[in-house]
Amino acid sequence: MRIPVFQRYRRGLAGLGLFLCGMVVGSAVYMSMHQYSYSLVHAEKERLKVEKDDLQKNLENMNNVKNRQAYISSIDIVIEQNEKHPIDIKTEGEIIKSVRKDLSALRGKPVARVKEDLPIYRKLIDNKVYVGVFERDYMVEVKSVLVIQSELTFYIAVRDPVRN
């Protein structure tokens, strides 16, 4: 039995190798585009989940205090993004959830009393370190507090804590 001449198949094997390399590169490009679009969808899903939870809690609180307009019915937290060190949506949602939990005692309180004791409530979360938010620590700094009718809004900045 004779071994076939390799020269006969050289062009065909080069074409096959080129085709296989094209398949590998094409699938890698496709997977990177798919992964990017999936990560965008996942981030949007997380943002919508946080917003849905917030709206459900607000609806529950509004139903509890809808007849009493002189009481705090909702607490909103707005995070001002740091341009040098921005935080992602999931971390932002966890920090908002933790701050809301700390301020949950204000719900249902009279607006006049909250306005009088505002410095106390501001100091409750100002410069507080939230430990273990996705394996990192964050310090919350209160920028301003706004009370409009029965809605209390805290504007906060989040940064990494200073270690000694």
mmCIF file of C-alpha atoms in Angstrom:
data_model
loop_
_atom_site.group_PDB
_atom_site.id
_atom_site.type_symbol
_atom_site.label_atom_id
_atom_site.label_comp_id
_atom_site.label_asym_id
_atom_site.label_seq_id
_atom_site.Cartn_x
_atom_site.Cartn_y
_atom_site.Cartn_z
ATOM 1 C CA MET A 1 0.000 0.000 0.000
ATOM 2 C CA ARG A 2 1.263 3.410 -0.983
ATOM 3 C CA ILE A 3 1.039 6.657 0.970
ATOM 4 C CA PRO A 4 -0.784 9.280 -1.078
ATOM 5 C CA VAL A 5 1.190 12.264 -2.252
ATOM 6 C CA PHE A 6 0.773 15.135 0.212
ATOM 7 C CA GLN A 7 1.311 17.807 -2.449
ATOM 8 C CA ARG A 8 -2.080 16.974 -3.894
ATOM 9 C CA TYR A 9 -3.976 17.961 -0.699
ATOM 10 C CA ARG A 10 -1.921 20.966 0.440
ATOM 11 C CA ARG A 11 -4.225 23.611 -1.068
ATOM 12 C CA GLY A 12 -7.334 21.911 0.274
ATOM 13 C CA LEU A 13 -5.887 21.618 3.797
ATOM 14 C CA ALA A 14 -4.858 25.298 3.772
ATOM 15 C CA GLY A 15 -8.403 26.254 2.780
ATOM 16 C CA LEU A 16 -9.843 23.990 5.498
ATOM 17 C CA GLY A 17 -7.504 25.533 8.110
ATOM 18 C CA LEU A 18 -8.469 29.031 7.023
ATOM 19 C CA PHE A 19 -12.164 28.105 7.214
ATOM 20 C CA LEU A 20 -11.764 26.645 10.728
ATOM 21 C CA CYS A 21 -9.848 29.747 11.918
ATOM 22 C CA GLY A 22 -12.607 31.935 10.492
ATOM 23 C CA MET A 23 -15.200 29.900 12.380
ATOM 24 C CA VAL A 24 -13.299 30.298 15.671
ATOM 25 C CA VAL A 25 -12.783 34.061 15.216
ATOM 26 C CA GLY A 26 -16.385 34.551 14.088
ATOM 27 C CA SER A 27 -17.784 32.655 17.070
ATOM 28 C CA ALA A 28 -15.556 34.661 19.447
ATOM 29 C CA VAL A 29 -16.805 37.958 17.985
ATOM 30 C CA TYR A 30 -20.406 36.750 18.157
ATOM 31 C CA MET A 31 -20.034 35.645 21.796
ATOM 32 C CA SER A 32 -18.486 38.970 22.813
ATOM 33 C CA MET A 33 -21.373 40.878 21.206
ATOM 34 C CA HIS A 34 -23.884 38.548 22.843
ATOM 35 C CA GLN A 35 -22.212 38.882 26.268
ATOM 36 C CA TYR A 36 -22.196 42.693 26.001
ATOM 37 C CA SER A 37 -25.888 42.861 25.133
ATOM 38 C CA TYR A 38 -26.706 40.357 27.886
ATOM 39 C CA SER A 39 -24.830 42.428 30.477
ATOM 40 C CA LEU A 40 -26.807 45.521 29.416
ATOM 41 C CA VAL A 41 -30.072 43.601 29.782
ATOM 42 C CA HIS A 42 -28.992 42.276 33.187
ATOM 43 C CA ALA A 43 -28.096 45.763 34.463
ATOM 44 C CA GLU A 44 -31.466 47.091 33.274
ATOM 45 C CA LYS A 45 -33.213 44.154 34.977
ATOM 46 C CA GLU A 46 -31.484 44.919 38.278
ATOM 47 C CA ARG A 47 -32.404 48.612 38.025
ATOM 48 C CA LEU A 48 -36.020 47.755 37.293
ATOM 49 C CA LYS A 49 -36.094 45.274 40.181
ATOM 50 C CA VAL A 50 -34.906 47.959 42.614
ATOM 51 C CA GLU A 51 -37.419 50.421 41.166
ATOM 52 C CA LYS A 52 -40.238 47.864 41.447
ATOM 53 C CA ASP A 53 -39.416 47.158 45.104
ATOM 54 C CA ASP A 54 -39.294 50.884 45.783
ATOM 55 C CA LEU A 55 -42.648 51.468 44.113
ATOM 56 C CA GLN A 56 -44.265 48.581 45.997
ATOM 57 C CA LYS A 57 -43.036 49.936 49.326
ATOM 58 C CA ASN A 58 -44.201 53.437 48.404
ATOM 59 C CA LEU A 59 -47.620 52.109 47.392
ATOM 60 C CA GLU A 60 -47.913 50.198 50.655
ATOM 61 C CA ASN A 61 -46.922 53.277 52.647
ATOM 62 C CA MET A 62 -49.232 55.536 50.650
ATOM 63 C CA ASN A 63 -52.120 53.185 51.376
ATOM 64 C CA ASN A 64 -51.242 53.255 55.081
ATOM 65 C CA VAL A 65 -51.072 57.035 55.328
ATOM 66 C CA LYS A 66 -53.222 58.243 52.422
ATOM 67 C CA ASN A 67 -55.717 59.955 54.707
ATOM 68 C CA ARG A 68 -53.005 61.709 56.715
ATOM 69 C CA GLN A 69 -51.255 64.271 54.518
ATOM 70 C CA ALA A 70 -49.310 65.825 57.409
ATOM 71 C CA TYR A 71 -47.239 62.655 57.875
ATOM 72 C CA ILE A 72 -44.162 61.368 56.053
ATOM 73 C CA SER A 73 -45.405 58.793 53.566
ATOM 74 C CA SER A 74 -42.332 58.128 51.446
ATOM 75 C CA ILE A 75 -38.581 58.406 51.812
ATOM 76 C CA ASP A 76 -36.559 58.816 48.619
ATOM 77 C CA ILE A 77 -32.807 58.411 48.383
ATOM 78 C CA VAL A 78 -30.918 60.025 45.490
ATOM 79 C CA ILE A 79 -27.255 59.138 45.033
ATOM 80 C CA GLU A 80 -25.046 61.760 43.431
ATOM 81 C CA GLN A 81 -22.477 59.910 41.338
ATOM 82 C CA ASN A 82 -18.797 60.621 41.862
ATOM 83 C CA GLU A 83 -17.189 61.141 38.442
ATOM 84 C CA LYS A 84 -13.825 59.757 39.580
ATOM 85 C CA HIS A 85 -15.227 56.578 41.166
ATOM 86 C CA PRO A 86 -18.721 55.779 39.855
ATOM 87 C CA ILE A 87 -20.630 52.889 41.402
ATOM 88 C CA ASP A 88 -22.665 50.360 39.480
ATOM 89 C CA ILE A 89 -26.428 49.953 39.591
ATOM 90 C CA LYS A 90 -26.470 46.873 41.820
ATOM 91 C CA THR A 91 -24.252 48.500 44.444
ATOM 92 C CA GLU A 92 -26.334 51.667 44.265
ATOM 93 C CA GLY A 93 -29.493 49.622 44.863
ATOM 94 C CA GLU A 94 -27.987 47.853 47.886
ATOM 95 C CA ILE A 95 -26.809 51.134 49.423
ATOM 96 C CA ILE A 96 -30.230 52.713 48.874
ATOM 97 C CA LYS A 97 -31.854 49.678 50.494
ATOM 98 C CA SER A 98 -29.549 49.935 53.532
ATOM 99 C CA VAL A 99 -30.091 53.687 53.941
ATOM 100 C CA ARG A 100 -33.864 53.243 53.652
ATOM 101 C CA LYS A 101 -33.723 50.586 56.343
ATOM 102 C CA ASP A 102 -31.881 53.012 58.630
ATOM 103 C CA LEU A 103 -34.419 55.770 57.931
ATOM 104 C CA SER A 104 -37.538 53.578 58.103
ATOM 105 C CA ALA A 105 -38.355 54.953 61.559
ATOM 106 C CA LEU A 106 -39.240 58.290 59.929
ATOM 107 C CA ARG A 107 -42.202 56.870 58.009
ATOM 108 C CA GLY A 108 -45.498 57.888 59.527
ATOM 109 C CA LYS A 109 -43.964 60.680 61.626
ATOM 110 C CA PRO A 110 -45.545 64.144 61.457
ATOM 111 C CA VAL A 111 -43.874 66.421 58.906
ATOM 112 C CA ALA A 112 -43.568 69.264 61.425
ATOM 113 C CA ARG A 113 -41.691 67.040 63.862
ATOM 114 C CA VAL A 114 -39.363 65.762 61.164
ATOM 115 C CA LYS A 115 -38.558 69.336 60.130
ATOM 116 C CA GLU A 116 -37.682 70.202 63.731
ATOM 117 C CA ASP A 117 -35.481 67.126 64.217
ATOM 118 C CA LEU A 118 -33.905 67.168 60.753
ATOM 119 C CA PRO A 119 -30.297 67.622 61.994
ATOM 120 C CA ILE A 120 -30.682 64.491 64.118
ATOM 121 C CA TYR A 121 -31.957 62.427 61.202
ATOM 122 C CA ARG A 122 -29.264 63.848 58.968
ATOM 123 C CA LYS A 123 -26.549 62.806 61.430
ATOM 124 C CA LEU A 124 -28.122 59.341 61.590
ATOM 125 C CA ILE A 125 -26.662 58.422 58.207
ATOM 126 C CA ASP A 126 -24.058 61.158 57.602
ATOM 127 C CA ASN A 127 -20.521 59.680 57.434
ATOM 128 C CA LYS A 128 -21.859 56.214 58.206
ATOM 129 C CA VAL A 129 -19.884 53.292 56.773
ATOM 130 C CA TYR A 130 -21.915 50.495 55.204
ATOM 131 C CA VAL A 131 -19.774 47.384 55.493
ATOM 132 C CA GLY A 132 -19.890 44.413 53.145
ATOM 133 C CA VAL A 133 -21.818 45.835 50.193
ATOM 134 C CA PHE A 134 -20.652 43.354 47.533
ATOM 135 C CA GLU A 135 -17.449 42.783 49.527
ATOM 136 C CA ARG A 136 -16.586 46.510 49.725
ATOM 137 C CA ASP A 137 -17.187 49.231 52.278
ATOM 138 C CA TYR A 138 -18.855 52.527 51.390
ATOM 139 C CA MET A 139 -19.248 55.763 53.340
ATOM 140 C CA VAL A 140 -22.447 57.774 52.905
ATOM 141 C CA GLU A 141 -22.304 61.555 53.107
ATOM 142 C CA VAL A 142 -25.550 63.547 53.229
ATOM 143 C CA LYS A 143 -25.465 66.449 50.789
ATOM 144 C CA SER A 144 -28.979 67.807 51.394
ATOM 145 C CA VAL A 145 -32.407 66.886 52.727
ATOM 146 C CA LEU A 146 -35.657 68.008 51.171
ATOM 147 C CA VAL A 147 -39.184 67.765 52.600
ATOM 148 C CA ILE A 148 -42.018 68.364 50.139
ATOM 149 C CA GLN A 149 -45.552 67.752 51.416
ATOM 150 C CA SER A 150 -45.356 64.167 52.687
ATOM 151 C CA GLU A 151 -42.206 63.157 50.839
ATOM 152 C CA LEU A 152 -38.735 63.192 52.419
ATOM 153 C CA THR A 153 -35.772 63.145 50.004
ATOM 154 C CA PHE A 154 -32.138 62.600 51.010
ATOM 155 C CA TYR A 155 -29.431 63.535 48.497
ATOM 156 C CA ILE A 156 -26.310 61.553 49.361
ATOM 157 C CA ALA A 157 -22.817 60.968 48.001
ATOM 158 C CA VAL A 158 -21.143 57.594 48.288
ATOM 159 C CA ARG A 159 -17.400 57.167 48.565
ATOM 160 C CA ASP A 160 -14.846 54.688 49.843
ATOM 161 C CA PRO A 161 -14.132 55.126 53.557
ATOM 162 C CA VAL A 162 -10.799 56.482 54.727
ATOM 163 C CA ARG A 163 -8.843 53.858 56.654
ATOM 164 C CA ASN A 164 -6.443 54.704 59.483
#
